[in-house]
Short mmCIF file of C-alpha atoms in Angstrom, two decimals:
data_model
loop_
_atom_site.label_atom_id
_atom_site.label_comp_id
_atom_site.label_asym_id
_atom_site.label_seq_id
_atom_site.Cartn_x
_atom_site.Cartn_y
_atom_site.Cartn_z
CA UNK A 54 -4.08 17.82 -8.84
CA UNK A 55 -7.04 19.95 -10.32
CA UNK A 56 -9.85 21.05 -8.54
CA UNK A 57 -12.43 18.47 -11.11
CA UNK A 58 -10.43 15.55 -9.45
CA UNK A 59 -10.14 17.03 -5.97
CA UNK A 60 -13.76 17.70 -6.32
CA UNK A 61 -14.73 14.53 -7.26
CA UNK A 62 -12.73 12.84 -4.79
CA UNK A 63 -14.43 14.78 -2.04
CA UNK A 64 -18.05 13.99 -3.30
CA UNK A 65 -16.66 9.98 -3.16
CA UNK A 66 -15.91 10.43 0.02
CA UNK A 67 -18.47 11.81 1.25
CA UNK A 68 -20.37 8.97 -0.18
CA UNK A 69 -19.22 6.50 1.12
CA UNK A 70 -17.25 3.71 0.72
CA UNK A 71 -15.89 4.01 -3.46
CA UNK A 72 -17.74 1.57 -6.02
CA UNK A 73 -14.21 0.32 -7.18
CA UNK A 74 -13.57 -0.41 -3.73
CA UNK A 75 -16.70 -2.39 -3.03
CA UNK A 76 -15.74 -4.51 -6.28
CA UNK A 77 -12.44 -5.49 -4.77
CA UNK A 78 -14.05 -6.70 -1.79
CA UNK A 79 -16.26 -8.52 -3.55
CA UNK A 80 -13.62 -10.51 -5.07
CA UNK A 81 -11.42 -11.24 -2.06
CA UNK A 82 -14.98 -12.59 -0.38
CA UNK A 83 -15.07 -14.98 -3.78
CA UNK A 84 -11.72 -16.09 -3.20
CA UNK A 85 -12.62 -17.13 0.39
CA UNK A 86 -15.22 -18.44 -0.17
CA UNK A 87 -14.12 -20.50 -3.25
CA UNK A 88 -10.93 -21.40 -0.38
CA UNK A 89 -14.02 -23.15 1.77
CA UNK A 90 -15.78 -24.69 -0.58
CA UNK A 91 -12.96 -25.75 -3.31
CA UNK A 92 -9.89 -26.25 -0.78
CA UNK A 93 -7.81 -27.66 -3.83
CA UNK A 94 -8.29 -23.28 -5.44
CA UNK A 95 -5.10 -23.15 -3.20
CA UNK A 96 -3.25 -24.69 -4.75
CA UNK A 97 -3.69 -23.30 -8.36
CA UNK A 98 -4.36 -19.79 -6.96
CA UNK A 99 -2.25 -19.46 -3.89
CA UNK A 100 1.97 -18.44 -4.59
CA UNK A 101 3.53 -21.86 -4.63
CA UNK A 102 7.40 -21.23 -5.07
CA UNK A 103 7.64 -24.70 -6.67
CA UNK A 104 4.36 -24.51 -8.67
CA UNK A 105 5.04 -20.88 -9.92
CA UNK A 106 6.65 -22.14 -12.97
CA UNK A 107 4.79 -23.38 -15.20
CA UNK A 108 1.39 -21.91 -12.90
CA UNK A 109 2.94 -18.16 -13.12
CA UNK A 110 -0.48 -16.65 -13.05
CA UNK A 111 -0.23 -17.26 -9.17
CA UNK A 112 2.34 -14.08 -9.32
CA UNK A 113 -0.71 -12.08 -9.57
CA UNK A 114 -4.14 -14.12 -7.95
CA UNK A 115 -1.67 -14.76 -4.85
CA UNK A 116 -2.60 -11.31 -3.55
CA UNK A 117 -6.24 -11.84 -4.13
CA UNK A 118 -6.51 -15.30 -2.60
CA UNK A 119 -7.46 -15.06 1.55
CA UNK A 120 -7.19 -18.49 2.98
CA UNK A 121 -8.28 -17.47 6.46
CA UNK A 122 -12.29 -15.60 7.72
CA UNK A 123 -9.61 -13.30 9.76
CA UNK A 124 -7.21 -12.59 6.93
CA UNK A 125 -10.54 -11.61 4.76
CA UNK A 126 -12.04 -9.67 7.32
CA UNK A 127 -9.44 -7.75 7.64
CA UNK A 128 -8.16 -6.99 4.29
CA UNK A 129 -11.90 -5.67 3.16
CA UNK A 130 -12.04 -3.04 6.26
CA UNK A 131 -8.22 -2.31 5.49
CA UNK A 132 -9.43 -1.60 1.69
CA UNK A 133 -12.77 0.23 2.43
CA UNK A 134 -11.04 2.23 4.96
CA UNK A 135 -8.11 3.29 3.35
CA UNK A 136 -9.28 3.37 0.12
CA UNK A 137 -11.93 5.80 0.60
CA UNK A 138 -9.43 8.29 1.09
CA UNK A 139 -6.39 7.09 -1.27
CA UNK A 140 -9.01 6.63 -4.37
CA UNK A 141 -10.47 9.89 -4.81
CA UNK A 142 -7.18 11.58 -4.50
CA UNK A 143 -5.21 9.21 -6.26
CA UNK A 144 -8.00 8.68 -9.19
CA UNK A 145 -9.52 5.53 -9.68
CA UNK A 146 -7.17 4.66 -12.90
CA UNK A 147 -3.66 5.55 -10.56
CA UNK A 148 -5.28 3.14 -7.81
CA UNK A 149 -5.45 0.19 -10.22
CA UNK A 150 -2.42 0.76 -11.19
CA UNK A 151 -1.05 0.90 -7.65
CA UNK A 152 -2.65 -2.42 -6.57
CA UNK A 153 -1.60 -4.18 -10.10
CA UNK A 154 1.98 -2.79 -9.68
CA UNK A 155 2.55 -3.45 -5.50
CA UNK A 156 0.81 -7.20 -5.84
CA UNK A 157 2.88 -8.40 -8.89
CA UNK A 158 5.86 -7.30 -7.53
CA UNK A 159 5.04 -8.46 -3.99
CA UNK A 160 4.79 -12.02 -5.37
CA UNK A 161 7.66 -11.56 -7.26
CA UNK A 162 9.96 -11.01 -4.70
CA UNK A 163 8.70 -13.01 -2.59
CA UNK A 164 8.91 -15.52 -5.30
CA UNK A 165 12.40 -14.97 -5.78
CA UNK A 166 13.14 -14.62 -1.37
CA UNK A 167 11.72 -18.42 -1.43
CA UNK A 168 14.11 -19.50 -4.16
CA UNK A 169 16.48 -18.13 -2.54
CA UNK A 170 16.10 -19.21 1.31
CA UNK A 171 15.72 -22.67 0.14
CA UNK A 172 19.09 -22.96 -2.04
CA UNK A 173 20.69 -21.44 1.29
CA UNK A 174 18.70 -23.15 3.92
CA UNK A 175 18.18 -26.47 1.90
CA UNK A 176 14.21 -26.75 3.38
CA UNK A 177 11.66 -27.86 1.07
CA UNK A 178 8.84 -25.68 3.12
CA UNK A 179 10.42 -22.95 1.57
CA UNK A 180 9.13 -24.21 -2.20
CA UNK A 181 5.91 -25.78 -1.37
CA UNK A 182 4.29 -23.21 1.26
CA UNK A 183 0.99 -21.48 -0.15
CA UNK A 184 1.51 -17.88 0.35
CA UNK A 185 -1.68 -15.60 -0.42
CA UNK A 186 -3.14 -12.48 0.66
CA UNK A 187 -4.09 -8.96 0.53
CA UNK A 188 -1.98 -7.97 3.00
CA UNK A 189 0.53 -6.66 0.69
CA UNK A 190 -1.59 -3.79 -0.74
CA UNK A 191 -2.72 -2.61 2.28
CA UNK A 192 1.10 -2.40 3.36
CA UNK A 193 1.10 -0.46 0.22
CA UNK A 194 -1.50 1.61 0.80
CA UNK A 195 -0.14 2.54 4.17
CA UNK A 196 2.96 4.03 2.52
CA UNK A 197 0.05 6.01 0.41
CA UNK A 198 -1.36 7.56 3.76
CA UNK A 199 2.20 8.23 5.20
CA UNK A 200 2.37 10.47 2.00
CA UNK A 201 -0.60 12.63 1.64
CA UNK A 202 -1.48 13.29 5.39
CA UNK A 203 1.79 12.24 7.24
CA UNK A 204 1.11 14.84 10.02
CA UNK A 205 -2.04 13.35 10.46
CA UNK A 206 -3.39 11.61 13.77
CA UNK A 207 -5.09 8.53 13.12
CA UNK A 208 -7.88 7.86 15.29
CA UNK A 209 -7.62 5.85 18.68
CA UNK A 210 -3.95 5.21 17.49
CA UNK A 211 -2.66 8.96 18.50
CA UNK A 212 0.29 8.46 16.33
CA UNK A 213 0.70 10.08 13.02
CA UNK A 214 0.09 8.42 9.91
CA UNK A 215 4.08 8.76 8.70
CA UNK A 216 4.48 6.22 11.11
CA UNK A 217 1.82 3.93 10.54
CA UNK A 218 3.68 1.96 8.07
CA UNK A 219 6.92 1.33 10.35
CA UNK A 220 4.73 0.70 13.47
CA UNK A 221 2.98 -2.20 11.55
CA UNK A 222 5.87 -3.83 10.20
CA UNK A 223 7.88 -4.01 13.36
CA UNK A 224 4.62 -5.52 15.41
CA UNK A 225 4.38 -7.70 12.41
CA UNK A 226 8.03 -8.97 12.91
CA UNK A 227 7.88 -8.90 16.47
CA UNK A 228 4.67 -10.75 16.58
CA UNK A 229 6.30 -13.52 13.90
CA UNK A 230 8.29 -15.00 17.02
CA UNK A 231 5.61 -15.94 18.23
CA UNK A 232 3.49 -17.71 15.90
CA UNK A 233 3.86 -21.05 13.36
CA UNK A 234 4.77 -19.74 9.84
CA UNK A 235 5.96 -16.10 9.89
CA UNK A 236 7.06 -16.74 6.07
CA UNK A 237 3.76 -16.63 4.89
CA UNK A 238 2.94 -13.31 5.79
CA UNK A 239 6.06 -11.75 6.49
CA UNK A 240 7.81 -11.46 3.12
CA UNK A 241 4.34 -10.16 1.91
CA UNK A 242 4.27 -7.29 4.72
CA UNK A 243 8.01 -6.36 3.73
CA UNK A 244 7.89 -6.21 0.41
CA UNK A 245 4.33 -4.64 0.40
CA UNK A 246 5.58 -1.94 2.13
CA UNK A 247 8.74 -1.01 0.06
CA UNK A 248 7.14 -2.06 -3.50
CA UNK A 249 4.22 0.60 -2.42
CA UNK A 250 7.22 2.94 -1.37
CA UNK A 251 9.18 2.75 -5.08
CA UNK A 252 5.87 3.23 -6.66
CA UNK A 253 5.05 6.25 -5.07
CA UNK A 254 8.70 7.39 -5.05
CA UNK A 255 9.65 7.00 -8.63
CA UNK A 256 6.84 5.22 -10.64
CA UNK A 257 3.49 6.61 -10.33
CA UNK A 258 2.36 9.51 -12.64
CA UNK A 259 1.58 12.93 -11.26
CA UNK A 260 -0.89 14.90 -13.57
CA UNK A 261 0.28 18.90 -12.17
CA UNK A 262 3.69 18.06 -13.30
CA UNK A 263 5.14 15.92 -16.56
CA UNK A 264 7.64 14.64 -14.01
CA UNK A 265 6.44 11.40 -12.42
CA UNK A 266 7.26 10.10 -8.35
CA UNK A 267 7.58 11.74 -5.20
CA UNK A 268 11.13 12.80 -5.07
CA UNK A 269 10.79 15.40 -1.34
CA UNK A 270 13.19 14.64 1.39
CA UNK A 271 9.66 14.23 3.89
CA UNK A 272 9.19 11.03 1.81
CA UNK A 273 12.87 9.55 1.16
CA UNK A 274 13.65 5.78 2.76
CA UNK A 275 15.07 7.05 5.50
CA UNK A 276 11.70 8.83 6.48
CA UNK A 277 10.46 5.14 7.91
CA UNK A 278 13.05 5.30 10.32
CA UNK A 279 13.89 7.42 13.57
CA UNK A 280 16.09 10.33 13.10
CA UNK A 281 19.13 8.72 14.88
CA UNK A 282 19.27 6.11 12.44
CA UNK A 283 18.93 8.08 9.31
CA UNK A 284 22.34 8.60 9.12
CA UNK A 285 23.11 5.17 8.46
CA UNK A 286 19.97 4.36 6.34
CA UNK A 287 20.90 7.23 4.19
CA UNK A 288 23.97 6.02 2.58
CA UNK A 289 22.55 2.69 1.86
CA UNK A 290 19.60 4.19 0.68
CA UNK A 291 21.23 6.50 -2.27
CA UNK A 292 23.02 3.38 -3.71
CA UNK A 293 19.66 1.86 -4.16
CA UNK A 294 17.97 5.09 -5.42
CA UNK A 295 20.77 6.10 -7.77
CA UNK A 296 20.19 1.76 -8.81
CA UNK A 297 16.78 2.72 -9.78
CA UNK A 298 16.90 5.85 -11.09
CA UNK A 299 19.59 4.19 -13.92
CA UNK A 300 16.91 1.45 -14.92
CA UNK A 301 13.96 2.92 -15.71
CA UNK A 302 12.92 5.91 -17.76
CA UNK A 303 10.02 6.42 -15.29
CA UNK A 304 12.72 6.47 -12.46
CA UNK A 305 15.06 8.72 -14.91
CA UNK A 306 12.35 11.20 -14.21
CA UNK A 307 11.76 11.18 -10.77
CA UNK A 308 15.42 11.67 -10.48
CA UNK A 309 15.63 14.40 -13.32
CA UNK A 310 12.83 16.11 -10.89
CA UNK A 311 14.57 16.00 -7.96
CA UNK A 312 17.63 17.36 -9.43
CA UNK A 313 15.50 20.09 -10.80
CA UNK A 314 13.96 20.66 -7.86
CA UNK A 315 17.07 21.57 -6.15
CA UNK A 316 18.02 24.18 -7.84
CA UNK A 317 14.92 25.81 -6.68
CA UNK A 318 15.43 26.74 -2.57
CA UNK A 319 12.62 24.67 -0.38
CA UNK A 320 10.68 23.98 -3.81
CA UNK A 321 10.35 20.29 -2.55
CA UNK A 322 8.91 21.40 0.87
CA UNK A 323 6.46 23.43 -0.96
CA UNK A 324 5.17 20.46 -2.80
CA UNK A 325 5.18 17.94 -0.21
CA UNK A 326 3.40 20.89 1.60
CA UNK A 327 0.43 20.53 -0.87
CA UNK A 328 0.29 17.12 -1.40
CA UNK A 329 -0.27 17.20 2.74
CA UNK A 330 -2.72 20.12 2.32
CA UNK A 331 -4.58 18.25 -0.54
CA UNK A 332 -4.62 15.12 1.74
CA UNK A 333 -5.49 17.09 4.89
CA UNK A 334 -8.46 18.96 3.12
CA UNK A 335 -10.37 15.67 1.59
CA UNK A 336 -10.28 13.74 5.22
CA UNK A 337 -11.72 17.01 6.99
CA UNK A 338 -14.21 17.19 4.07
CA UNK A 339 -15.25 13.59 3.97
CA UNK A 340 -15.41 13.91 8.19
CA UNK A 341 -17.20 16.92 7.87
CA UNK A 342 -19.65 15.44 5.04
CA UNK A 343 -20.22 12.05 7.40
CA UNK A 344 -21.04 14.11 10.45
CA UNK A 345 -23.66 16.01 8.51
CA UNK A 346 -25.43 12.75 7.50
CA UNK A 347 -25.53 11.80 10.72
CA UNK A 348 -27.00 14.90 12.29
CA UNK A 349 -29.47 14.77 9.04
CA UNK A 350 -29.92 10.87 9.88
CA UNK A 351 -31.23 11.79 13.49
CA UNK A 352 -33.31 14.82 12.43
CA UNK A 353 -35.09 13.13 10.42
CA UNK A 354 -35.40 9.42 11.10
CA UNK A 355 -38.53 8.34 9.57
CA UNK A 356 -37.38 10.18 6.47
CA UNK A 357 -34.48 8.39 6.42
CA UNK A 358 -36.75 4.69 7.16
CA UNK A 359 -39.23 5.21 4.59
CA UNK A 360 -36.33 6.16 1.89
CA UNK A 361 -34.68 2.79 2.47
CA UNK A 362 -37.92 0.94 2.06
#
């Protein structure tokens, strides 16, 4: 990354919250409220398994679309929050991407997992529940913050961020036991999470290199789990990389990377080294930047008062 963008990134977050971010929000508050006031905007907006075809549009407002004040509430602190650091660093063209790429292929699978359950199962909830939400992205984005600061402590968690993602999704399942409809949040959660990870791992473009994806061992598959299962997630995880290396050119060279890469001792180390150093520096500078407002905000008060008038 070059030291324009990391700059840049550093002044947004000391700013604040990012404009692009505050525009999202904005739109998910629409969709609720358009929910409450125009109940029947579920049913054209919200993923429908039955509905999809000919309404296929849904594949992509489904992840906009919050049919509950806690779902909403939510998914704009998730997307302030986490966007204010994943933006900056990530540029505000990669982001879009990001959220285009996880959502669509989100609903998509979950599209297909609903096709699927009912042919098996034979229940007709499976084709006519409305599935919506951001909940998906923000999976996604989790996998973003496992992979720029994944030594990090989050705050009042005291766990570090590479295992935010895996901590969420097993509550999440755990929780589903307990409550009526797991499968319209679920699916979203799961394949949230993993559509974020192949993104990030073979997809999304990286402008200090022509090679695109995030091929270091700190941020294979088996990285989500604990280190006494990576043995057996390991195996099963190389048949589906060398799956999706073979189908896309963009995945061709991620792989072609990695193979590079090898041939170089601890060269991946070193990069995942500065991706974390890149990540580590922009959160200390936007905390350092929002503690000097505040000590500014109580020097001068009135100052501050008058400006705001």
């Amino acid at each position: 990354m070059s030291s324009a963008s990391l700059a840049g990134g550093t002044s947004l977050h000391g700013g604040g919250f990012t404009k692009l971010c505050k525009g999202l929000a904005v739109v998910l508050v629409c969709g609720h409220a358009a929910v409450l006031i125009f109940p029947a905007t579920v049913t054209y907006l919200a993923l429908i398994p039955s509905r999809t075809i000919p309404f296929a549009w849904n594949l992509i407002t489904a992840g906009y679309l919050e049919q509950s004040t806690y779902g909403v509430v939510t998914s704009i602190v998730g997307l302030l929050f986490m966007g204010r650091l994943l933006e900056p660093i990530w540029g505000s063209r990669e982001f879009v991407k990001f959220i285009f790429a996880v959502n669509f292929f989100t609903s998509l699978c979950v599209f297909v997992t609903a096709i699927s359950l009912y042919y098996i199962k034979t229940e007709e909830n499976y084709l006519y529940l409305p599935i919506s939400g951001f909940h998906g992205i923000l999976a996604g984005f989790m996998v973003g913050i496992k992979q720029i600061i994944p030594d990090q402590e989050l705050p009042l968690m005291r766990i570090k961020a590479k295992w935010f993602p895996s901590i969420v999704l097993l509550l999440a399942i755990a929780v589903s036991f307990f409550i009526p409809e797991p499968a319209a949040y679920i699916p979203i959660l799961v394949f949230g999470t993993y559509m974020g990870w192949i993104y990030l791992r073979y997809i999304q473009s990286r402008p200090e290199t022509k090679f695109r994806g995030d091929p270091s061992d700190e941020f294979s598959f088996a990285s989500f789990f604990p280190e006494f299962l990576r043995p057996v997630i390991n195996p099963v995880a190389s048949v589906f990389a060398r799956l999706l290396c073979g189908s896309s050119g963009a995945s061709t060279d991620a792989h072609d990377y990695a193979i590079t890469e090898t041939s170089l001792p601890g060269s991946d180390s070193v990069e995942a080294a500065r991706r974390r150093e890149r990540g580590a520096r922009a959160l200390e500078e936007r905390l350092a930047a929002e503690r000097l407002t505040v000590v500014r905000s109580a020097e001068n008060p009135q100052g501050d008062a008058a400006a705001n008038v």
